PDB file of C-alpha atoms and ligand atoms in Angstrom:
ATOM      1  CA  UNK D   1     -23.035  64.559  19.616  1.00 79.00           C
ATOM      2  CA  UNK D   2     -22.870  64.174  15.892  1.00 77.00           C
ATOM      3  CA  UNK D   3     -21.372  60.819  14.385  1.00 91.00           C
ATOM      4  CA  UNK D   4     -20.820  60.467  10.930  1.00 90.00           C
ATOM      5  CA  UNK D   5     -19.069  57.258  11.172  1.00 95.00           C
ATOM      6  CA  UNK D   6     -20.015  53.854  11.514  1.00 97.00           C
ATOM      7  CA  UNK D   7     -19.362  52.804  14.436  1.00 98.00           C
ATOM      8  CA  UNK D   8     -18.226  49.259  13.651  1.00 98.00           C
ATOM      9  CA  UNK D   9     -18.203  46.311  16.199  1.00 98.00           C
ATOM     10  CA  UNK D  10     -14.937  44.452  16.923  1.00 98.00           C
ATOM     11  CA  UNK D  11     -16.307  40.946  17.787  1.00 98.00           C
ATOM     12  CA  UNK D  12     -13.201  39.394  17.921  1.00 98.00           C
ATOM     13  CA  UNK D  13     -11.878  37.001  20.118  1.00 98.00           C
ATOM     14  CA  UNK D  14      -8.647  38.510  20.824  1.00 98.00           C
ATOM     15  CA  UNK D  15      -6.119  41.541  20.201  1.00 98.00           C
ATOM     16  CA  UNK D  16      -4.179  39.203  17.305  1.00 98.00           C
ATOM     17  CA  UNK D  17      -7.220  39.273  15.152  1.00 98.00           C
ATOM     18  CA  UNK D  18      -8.621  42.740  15.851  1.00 98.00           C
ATOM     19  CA  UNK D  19      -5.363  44.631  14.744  1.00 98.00           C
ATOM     20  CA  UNK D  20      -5.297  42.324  11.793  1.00 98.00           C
ATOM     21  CA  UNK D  21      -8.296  43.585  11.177  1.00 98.00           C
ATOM     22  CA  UNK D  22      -8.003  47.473  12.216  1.00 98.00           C
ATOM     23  CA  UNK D  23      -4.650  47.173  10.063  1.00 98.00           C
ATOM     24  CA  UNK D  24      -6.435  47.170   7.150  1.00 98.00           C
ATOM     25  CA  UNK D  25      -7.294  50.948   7.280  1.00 98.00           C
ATOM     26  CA  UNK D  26      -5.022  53.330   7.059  1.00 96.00           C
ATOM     27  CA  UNK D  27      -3.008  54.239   9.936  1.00 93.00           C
ATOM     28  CA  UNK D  28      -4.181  57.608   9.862  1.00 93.00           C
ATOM     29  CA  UNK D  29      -7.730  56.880   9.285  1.00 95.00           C
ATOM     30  CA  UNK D  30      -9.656  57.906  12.123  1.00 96.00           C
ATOM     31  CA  UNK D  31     -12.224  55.133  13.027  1.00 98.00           C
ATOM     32  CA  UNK D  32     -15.272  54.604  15.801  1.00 98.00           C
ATOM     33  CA  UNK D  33     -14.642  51.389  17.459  1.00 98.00           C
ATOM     34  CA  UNK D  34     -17.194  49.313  19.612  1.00 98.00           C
ATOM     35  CA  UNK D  35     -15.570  46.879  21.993  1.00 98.00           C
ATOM     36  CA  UNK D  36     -17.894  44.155  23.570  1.00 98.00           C
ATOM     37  CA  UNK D  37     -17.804  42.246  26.402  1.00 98.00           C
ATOM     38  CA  UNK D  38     -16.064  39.092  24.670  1.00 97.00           C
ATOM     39  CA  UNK D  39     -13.018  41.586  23.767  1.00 98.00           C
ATOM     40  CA  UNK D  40     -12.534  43.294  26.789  1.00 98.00           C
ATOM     41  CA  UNK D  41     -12.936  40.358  29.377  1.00 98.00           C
ATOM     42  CA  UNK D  42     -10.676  38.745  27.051  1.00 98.00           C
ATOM     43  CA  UNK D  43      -7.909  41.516  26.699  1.00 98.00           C
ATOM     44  CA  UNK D  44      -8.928  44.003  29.759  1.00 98.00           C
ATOM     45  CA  UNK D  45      -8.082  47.790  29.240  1.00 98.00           C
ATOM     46  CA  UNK D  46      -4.942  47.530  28.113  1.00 98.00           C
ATOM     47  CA  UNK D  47      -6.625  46.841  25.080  1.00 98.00           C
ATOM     48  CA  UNK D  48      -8.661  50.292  25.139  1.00 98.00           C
ATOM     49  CA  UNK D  49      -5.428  51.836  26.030  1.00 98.00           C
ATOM     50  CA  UNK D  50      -4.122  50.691  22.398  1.00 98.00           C
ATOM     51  CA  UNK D  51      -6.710  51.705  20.737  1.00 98.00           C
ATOM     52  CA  UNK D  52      -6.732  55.220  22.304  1.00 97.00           C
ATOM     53  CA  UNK D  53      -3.274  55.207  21.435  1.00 97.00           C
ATOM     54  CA  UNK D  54      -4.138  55.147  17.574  1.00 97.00           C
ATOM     55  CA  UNK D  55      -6.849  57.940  18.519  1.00 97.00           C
ATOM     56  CA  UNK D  56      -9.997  55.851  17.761  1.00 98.00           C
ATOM     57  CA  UNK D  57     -13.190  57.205  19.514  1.00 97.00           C
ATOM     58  CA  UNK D  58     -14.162  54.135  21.481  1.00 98.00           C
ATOM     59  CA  UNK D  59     -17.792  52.913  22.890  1.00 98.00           C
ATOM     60  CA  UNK D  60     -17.482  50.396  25.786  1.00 98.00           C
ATOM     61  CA  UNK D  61     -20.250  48.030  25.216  1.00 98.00           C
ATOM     62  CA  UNK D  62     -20.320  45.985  28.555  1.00 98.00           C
ATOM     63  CA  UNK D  63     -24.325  46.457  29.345  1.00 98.00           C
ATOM     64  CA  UNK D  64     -24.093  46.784  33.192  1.00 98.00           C
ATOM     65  CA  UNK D  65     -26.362  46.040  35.674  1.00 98.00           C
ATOM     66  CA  UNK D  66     -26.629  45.466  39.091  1.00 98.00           C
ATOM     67  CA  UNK D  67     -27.620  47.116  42.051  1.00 98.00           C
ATOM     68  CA  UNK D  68     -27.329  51.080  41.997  1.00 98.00           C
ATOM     69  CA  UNK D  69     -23.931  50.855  44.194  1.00 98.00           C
ATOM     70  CA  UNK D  70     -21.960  48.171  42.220  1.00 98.00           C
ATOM     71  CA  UNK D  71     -23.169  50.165  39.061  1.00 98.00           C
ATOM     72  CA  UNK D  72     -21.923  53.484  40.109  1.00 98.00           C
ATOM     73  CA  UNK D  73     -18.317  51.685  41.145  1.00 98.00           C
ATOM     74  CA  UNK D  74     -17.912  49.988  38.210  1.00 98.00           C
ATOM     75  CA  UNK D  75     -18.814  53.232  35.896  1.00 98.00           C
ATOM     76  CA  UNK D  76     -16.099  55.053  38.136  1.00 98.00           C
ATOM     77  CA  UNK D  77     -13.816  52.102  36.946  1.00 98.00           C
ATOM     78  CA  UNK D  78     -14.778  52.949  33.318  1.00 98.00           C
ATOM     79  CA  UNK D  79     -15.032  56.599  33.404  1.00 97.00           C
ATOM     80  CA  UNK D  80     -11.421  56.637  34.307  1.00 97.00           C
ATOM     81  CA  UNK D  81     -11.022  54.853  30.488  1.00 97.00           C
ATOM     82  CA  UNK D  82     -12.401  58.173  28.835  1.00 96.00           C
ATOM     83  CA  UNK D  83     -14.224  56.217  26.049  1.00 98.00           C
ATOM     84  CA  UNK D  84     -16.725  57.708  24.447  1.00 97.00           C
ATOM     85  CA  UNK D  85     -19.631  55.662  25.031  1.00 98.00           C
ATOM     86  CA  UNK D  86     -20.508  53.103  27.507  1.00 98.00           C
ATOM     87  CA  UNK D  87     -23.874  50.665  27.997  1.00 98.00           C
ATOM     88  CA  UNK D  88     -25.948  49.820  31.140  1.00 98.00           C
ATOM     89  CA  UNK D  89     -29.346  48.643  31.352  1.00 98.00           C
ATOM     90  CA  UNK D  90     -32.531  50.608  32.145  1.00 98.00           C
ATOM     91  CA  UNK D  91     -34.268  47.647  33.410  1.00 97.00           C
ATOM     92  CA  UNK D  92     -31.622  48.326  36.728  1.00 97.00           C
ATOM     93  CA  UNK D  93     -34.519  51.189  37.106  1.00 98.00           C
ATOM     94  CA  UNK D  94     -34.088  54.925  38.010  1.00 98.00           C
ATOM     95  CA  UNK D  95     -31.539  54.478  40.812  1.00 98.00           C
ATOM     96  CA  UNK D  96     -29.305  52.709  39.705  1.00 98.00           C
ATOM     97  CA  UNK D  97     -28.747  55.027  36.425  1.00 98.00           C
ATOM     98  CA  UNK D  98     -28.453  57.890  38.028  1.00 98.00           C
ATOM     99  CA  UNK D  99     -26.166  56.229  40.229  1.00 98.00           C
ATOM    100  CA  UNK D 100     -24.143  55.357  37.085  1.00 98.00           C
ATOM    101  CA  UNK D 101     -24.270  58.632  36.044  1.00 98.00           C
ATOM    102  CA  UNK D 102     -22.913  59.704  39.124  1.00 98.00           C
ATOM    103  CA  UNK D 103     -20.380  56.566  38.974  1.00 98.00           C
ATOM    104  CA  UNK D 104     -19.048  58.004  35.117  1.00 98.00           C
ATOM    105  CA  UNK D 105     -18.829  61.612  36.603  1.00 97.00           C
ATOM    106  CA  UNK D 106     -16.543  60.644  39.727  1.00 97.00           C
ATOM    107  CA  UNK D 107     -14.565  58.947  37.524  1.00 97.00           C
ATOM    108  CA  UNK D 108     -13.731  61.201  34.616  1.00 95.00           C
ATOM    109  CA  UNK D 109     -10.873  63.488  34.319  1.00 90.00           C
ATOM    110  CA  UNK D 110     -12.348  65.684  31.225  1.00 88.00           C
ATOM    111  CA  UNK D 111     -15.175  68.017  30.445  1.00 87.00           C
ATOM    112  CA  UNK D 112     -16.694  66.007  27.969  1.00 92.00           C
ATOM    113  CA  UNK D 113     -17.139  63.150  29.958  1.00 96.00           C
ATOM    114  CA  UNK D 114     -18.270  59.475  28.813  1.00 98.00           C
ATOM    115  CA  UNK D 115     -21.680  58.970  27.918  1.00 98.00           C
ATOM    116  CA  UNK D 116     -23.934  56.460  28.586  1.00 98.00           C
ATOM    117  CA  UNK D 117     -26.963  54.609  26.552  1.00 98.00           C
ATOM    118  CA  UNK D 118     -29.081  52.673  27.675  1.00 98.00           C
ATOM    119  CA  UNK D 119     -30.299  49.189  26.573  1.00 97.00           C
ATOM    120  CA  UNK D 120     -34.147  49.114  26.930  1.00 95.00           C
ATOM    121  CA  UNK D 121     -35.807  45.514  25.640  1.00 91.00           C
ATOM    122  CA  UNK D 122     -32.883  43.331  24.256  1.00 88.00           C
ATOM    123  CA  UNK D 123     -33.542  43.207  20.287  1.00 82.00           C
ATOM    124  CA  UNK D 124     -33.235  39.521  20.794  1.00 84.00           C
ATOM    125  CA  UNK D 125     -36.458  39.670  23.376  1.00 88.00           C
ATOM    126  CA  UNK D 126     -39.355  38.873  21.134  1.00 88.00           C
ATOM    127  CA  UNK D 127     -43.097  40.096  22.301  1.00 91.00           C
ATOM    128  CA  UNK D 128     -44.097  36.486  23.602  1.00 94.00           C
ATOM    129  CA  UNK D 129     -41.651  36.316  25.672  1.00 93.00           C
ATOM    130  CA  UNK D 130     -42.105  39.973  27.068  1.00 94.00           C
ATOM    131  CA  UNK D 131     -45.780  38.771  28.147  1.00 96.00           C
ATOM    132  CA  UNK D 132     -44.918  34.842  28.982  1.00 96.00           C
ATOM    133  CA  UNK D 133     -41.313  35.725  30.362  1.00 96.00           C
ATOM    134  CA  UNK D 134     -41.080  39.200  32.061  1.00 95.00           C
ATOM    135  CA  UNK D 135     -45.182  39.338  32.695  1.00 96.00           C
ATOM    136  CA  UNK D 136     -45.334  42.776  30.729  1.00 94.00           C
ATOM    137  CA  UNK D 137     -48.792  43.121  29.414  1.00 95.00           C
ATOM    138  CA  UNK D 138     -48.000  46.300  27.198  1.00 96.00           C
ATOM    139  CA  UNK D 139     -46.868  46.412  23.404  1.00 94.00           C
ATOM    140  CA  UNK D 140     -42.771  45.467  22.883  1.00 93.00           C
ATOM    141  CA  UNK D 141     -42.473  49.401  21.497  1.00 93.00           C
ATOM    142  CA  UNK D 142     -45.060  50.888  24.773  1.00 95.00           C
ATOM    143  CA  UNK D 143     -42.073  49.039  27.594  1.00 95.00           C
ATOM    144  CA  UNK D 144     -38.882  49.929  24.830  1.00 95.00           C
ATOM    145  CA  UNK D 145     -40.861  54.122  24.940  1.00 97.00           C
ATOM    146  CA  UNK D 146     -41.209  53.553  28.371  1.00 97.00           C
ATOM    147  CA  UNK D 147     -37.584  52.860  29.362  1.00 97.00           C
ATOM    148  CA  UNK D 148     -36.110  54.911  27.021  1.00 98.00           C
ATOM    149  CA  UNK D 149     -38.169  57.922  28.420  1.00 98.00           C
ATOM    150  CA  UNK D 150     -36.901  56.893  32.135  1.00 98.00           C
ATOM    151  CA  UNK D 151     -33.346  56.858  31.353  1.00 98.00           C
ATOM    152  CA  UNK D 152     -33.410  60.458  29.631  1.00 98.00           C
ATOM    153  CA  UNK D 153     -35.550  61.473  32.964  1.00 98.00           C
ATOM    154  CA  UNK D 154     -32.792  60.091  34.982  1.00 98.00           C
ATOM    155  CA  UNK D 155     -29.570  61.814  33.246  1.00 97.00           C
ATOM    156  CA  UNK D 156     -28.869  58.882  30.928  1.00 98.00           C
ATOM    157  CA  UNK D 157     -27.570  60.247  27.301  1.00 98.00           C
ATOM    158  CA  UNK D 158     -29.107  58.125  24.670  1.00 98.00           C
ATOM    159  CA  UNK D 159     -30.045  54.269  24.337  1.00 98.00           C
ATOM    160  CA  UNK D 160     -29.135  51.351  21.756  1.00 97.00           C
ATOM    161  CA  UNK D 161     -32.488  50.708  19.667  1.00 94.00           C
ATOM    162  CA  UNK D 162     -33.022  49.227  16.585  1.00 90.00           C
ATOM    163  CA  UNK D 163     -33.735  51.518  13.479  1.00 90.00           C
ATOM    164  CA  UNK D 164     -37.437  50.240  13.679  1.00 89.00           C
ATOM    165  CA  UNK D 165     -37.670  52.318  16.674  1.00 93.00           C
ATOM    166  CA  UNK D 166     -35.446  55.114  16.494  1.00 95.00           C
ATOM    167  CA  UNK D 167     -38.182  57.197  14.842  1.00 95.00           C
ATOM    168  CA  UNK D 168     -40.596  56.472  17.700  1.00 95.00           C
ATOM    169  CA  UNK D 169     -37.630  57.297  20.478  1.00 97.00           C
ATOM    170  CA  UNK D 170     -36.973  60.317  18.261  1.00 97.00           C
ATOM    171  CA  UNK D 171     -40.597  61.593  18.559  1.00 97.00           C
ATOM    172  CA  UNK D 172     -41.161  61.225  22.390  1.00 97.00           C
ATOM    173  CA  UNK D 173     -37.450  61.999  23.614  1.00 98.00           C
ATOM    174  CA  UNK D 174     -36.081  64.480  20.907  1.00 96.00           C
ATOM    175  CA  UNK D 175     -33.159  64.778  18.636  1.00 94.00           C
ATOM    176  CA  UNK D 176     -30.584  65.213  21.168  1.00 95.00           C
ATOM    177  CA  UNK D 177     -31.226  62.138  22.942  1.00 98.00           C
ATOM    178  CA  UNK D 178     -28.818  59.279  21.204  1.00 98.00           C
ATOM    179  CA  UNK D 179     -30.436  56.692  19.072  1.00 97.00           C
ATOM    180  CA  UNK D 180     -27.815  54.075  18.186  1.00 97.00           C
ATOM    181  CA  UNK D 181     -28.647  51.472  16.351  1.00 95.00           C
ATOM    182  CA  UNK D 182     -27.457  48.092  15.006  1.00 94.00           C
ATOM    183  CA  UNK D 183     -28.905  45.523  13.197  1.00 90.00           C
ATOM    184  CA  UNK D 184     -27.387  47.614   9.779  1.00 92.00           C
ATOM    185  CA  UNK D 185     -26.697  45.439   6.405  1.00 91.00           C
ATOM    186  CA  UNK D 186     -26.843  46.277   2.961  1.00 89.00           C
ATOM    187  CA  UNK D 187     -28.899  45.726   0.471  1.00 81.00           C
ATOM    188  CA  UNK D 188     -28.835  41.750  -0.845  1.00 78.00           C
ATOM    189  CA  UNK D 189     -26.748  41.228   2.333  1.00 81.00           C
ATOM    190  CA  UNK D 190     -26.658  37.656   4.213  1.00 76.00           C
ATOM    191  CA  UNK D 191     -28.821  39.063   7.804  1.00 75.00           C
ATOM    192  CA  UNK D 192     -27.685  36.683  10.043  1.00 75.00           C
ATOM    193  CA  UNK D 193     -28.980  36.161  13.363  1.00 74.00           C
ATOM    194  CA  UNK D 194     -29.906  39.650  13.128  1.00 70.00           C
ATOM    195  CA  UNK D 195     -33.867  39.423  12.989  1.00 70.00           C
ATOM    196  CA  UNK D 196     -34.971  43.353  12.334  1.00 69.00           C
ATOM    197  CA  UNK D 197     -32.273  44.769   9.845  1.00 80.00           C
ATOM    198  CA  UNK D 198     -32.144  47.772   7.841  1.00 90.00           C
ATOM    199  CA  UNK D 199     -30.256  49.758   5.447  1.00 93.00           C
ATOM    200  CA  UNK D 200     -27.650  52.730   6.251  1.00 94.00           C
ATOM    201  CA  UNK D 201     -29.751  55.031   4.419  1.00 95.00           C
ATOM    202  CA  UNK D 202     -33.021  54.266   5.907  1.00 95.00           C
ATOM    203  CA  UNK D 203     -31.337  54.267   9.885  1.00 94.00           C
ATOM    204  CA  UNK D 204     -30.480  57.920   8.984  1.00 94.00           C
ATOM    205  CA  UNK D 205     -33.794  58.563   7.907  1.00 95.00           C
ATOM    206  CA  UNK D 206     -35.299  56.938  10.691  1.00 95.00           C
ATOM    207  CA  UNK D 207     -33.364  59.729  12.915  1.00 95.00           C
ATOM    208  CA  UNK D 208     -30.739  56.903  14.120  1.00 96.00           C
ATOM    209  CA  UNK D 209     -27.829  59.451  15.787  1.00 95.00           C
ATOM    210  CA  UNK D 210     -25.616  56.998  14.570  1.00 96.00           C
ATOM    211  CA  UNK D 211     -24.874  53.213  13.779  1.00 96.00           C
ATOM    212  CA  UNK D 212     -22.843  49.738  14.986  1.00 97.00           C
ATOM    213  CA  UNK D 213     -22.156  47.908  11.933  1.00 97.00           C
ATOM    214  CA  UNK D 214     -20.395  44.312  12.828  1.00 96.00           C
ATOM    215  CA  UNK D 215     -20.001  41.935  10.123  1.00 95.00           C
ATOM    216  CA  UNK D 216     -20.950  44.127   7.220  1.00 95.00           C
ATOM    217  CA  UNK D 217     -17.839  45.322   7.503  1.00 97.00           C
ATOM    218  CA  UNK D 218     -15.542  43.124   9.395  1.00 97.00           C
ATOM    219  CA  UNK D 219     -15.976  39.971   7.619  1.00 96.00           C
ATOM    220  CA  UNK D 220     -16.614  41.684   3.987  1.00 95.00           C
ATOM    221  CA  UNK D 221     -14.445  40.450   1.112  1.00 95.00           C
ATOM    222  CA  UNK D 222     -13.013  43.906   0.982  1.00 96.00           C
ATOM    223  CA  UNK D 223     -13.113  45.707   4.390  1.00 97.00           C
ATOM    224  CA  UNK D 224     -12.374  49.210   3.316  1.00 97.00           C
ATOM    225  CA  UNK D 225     -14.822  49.334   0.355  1.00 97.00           C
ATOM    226  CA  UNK D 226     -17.631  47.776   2.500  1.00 96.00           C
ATOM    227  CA  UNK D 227     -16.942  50.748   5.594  1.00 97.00           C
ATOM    228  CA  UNK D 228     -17.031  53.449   2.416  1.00 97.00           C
ATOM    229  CA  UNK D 229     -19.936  52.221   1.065  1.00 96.00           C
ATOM    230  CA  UNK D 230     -21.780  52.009   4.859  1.00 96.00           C
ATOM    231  CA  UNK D 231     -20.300  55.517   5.474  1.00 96.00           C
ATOM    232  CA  UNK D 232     -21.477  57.133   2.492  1.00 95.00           C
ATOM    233  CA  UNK D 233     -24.905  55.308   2.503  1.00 94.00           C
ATOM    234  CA  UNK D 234     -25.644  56.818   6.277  1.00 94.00           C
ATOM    235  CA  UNK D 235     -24.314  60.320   5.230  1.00 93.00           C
ATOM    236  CA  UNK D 236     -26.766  59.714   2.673  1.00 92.00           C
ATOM    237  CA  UNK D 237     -29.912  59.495   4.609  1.00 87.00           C
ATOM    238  CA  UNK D 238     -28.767  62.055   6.971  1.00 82.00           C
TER     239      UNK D 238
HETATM  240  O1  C5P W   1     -22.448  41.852  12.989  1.00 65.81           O
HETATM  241  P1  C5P W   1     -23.556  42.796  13.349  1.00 65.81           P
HETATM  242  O2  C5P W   1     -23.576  44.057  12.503  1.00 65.81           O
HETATM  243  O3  C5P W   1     -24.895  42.121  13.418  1.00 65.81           O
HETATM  244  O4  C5P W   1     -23.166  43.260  14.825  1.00 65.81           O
HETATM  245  C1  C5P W   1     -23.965  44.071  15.582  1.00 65.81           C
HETATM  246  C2  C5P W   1     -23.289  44.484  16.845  1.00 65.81           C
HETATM  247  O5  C5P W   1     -24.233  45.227  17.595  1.00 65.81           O
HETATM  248  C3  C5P W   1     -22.840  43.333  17.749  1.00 65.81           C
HETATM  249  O6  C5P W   1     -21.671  43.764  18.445  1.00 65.81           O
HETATM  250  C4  C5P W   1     -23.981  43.165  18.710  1.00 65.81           C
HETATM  251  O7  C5P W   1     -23.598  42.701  19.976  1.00 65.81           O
HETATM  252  C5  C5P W   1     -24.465  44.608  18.836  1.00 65.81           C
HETATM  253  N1  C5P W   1     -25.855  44.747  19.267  1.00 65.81           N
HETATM  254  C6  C5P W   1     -26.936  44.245  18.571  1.00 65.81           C
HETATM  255  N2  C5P W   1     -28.211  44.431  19.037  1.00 65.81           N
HETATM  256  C7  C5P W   1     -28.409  45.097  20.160  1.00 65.81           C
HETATM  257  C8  C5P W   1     -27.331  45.622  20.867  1.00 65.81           C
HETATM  258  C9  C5P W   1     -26.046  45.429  20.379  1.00 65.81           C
HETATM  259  O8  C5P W   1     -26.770  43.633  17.523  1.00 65.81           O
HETATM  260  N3  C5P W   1     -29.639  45.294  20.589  1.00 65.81           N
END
């Protein structure tokens, strides 16, 4: 799956504001939108139904996880969407994503049907707390390897990983296994919350598949000059 746009994040509160923002672009600019859980549980599918109207390619970011049978229903639920990417987490362990798999299958009507990444260790889930909160004695990068290796084992397509580690995923799962990753700014940008950041250019470089920009773009002065510049920056590196 090649993606040569930035997939940017639409953390908005509600439909008003994200077609205020989305009608910035022109309306036939093709665009990769990511849709989190504040969106969706706040505006449902109709939501995804409008933006499939406008022929966006869509990633469902919703992180699931739950026991292997709730997993697989609720994937059924989302397969039936036809995004283009959806979320679950690989600490739910080797049942429940194939089960998910299984769940995204039964529920889509195409051949190229959704697929799914994987979150491995939360970017936001520091080392201390791996060893003083989860009781993992291993290295951050050994448990993020680890997962990311059992979700490709177990039919998952890719996982969400920040550009620190895409190289390392890259090396012991391959090319074709997604590596999306956000955490992007540019240079002499404001970071954020965002603790591990890095440039467009150096994601590609770092064998990133492809990349969730959020505020870079969304709340930049000028939207459309800020998604060129992230755009051409990540072709780039490629
Ligand atoms: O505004 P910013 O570019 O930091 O937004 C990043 C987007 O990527 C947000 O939607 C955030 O939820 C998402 N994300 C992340 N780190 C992860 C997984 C998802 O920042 N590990």
């Amino acid at each position: 799956m090649k993606i040569n746009e930035p997939i940017i994040a639409l953390d908005f509160p509600n439909k008003e504001d994200t077609f205020a923002f989305l009608n910035k672009f022109p309306t036939d600019q093709h665009l990769f939108v990511k849709v989190g859980m504040e969106l969706f549980f706040s505006e449902g599918q109709d939501l995804i139904r409008k933006l499939k109207d406008r022929g966006y390619s869509i990633f469902l970011d919703l992180k699931c996880h739950d026991i292997p049978h709730t997993v697989e229903k609720a994937m059924t639920v989302i397969g039936k969407l036809d995004v283009d990417l959806t979320t679950i987490h690989a600490a739910g362990g080797s049942e429940m994503m194939k089960a998910a798999k299984e769940g995204i299958l039964n529920g889509c009507s195409t051949n190229n049907p959704t697929k799914i990444l994987a979150v491995t260790q939360l970017t936001s889930i520091t080392p201390k707390m791996l060893k003083n909160e989860q009781l993992v004695d291993v290295p951050l990068e050994k448990s993020v390897i680890n997962y990311a290796k059992l979700a490709q084992n177990n039919g998952i397509d890719g996982v969400v990983c920040s550009g620190n580690e895409a190289n390392l995923i890259y090396k012991n799962c391959g090319e074709d296994f997604l590596k999306i990753t956000p955490g992007i700014r540019l240079l002499g940008e404001d970071v954020g919350d965002q603790k591990r950041v890095m440039t467009p250019q150096k994601a590609a470089e770092q064998h990133s598949n492809g990349l969730v920009v959020g505020r870079s773009i969304t709340q930049a002065s000028n939207v459309i000059e800020a998604y060129k510049t992230v755009k051409k920056q990540w072709l780039e590196g490629k």
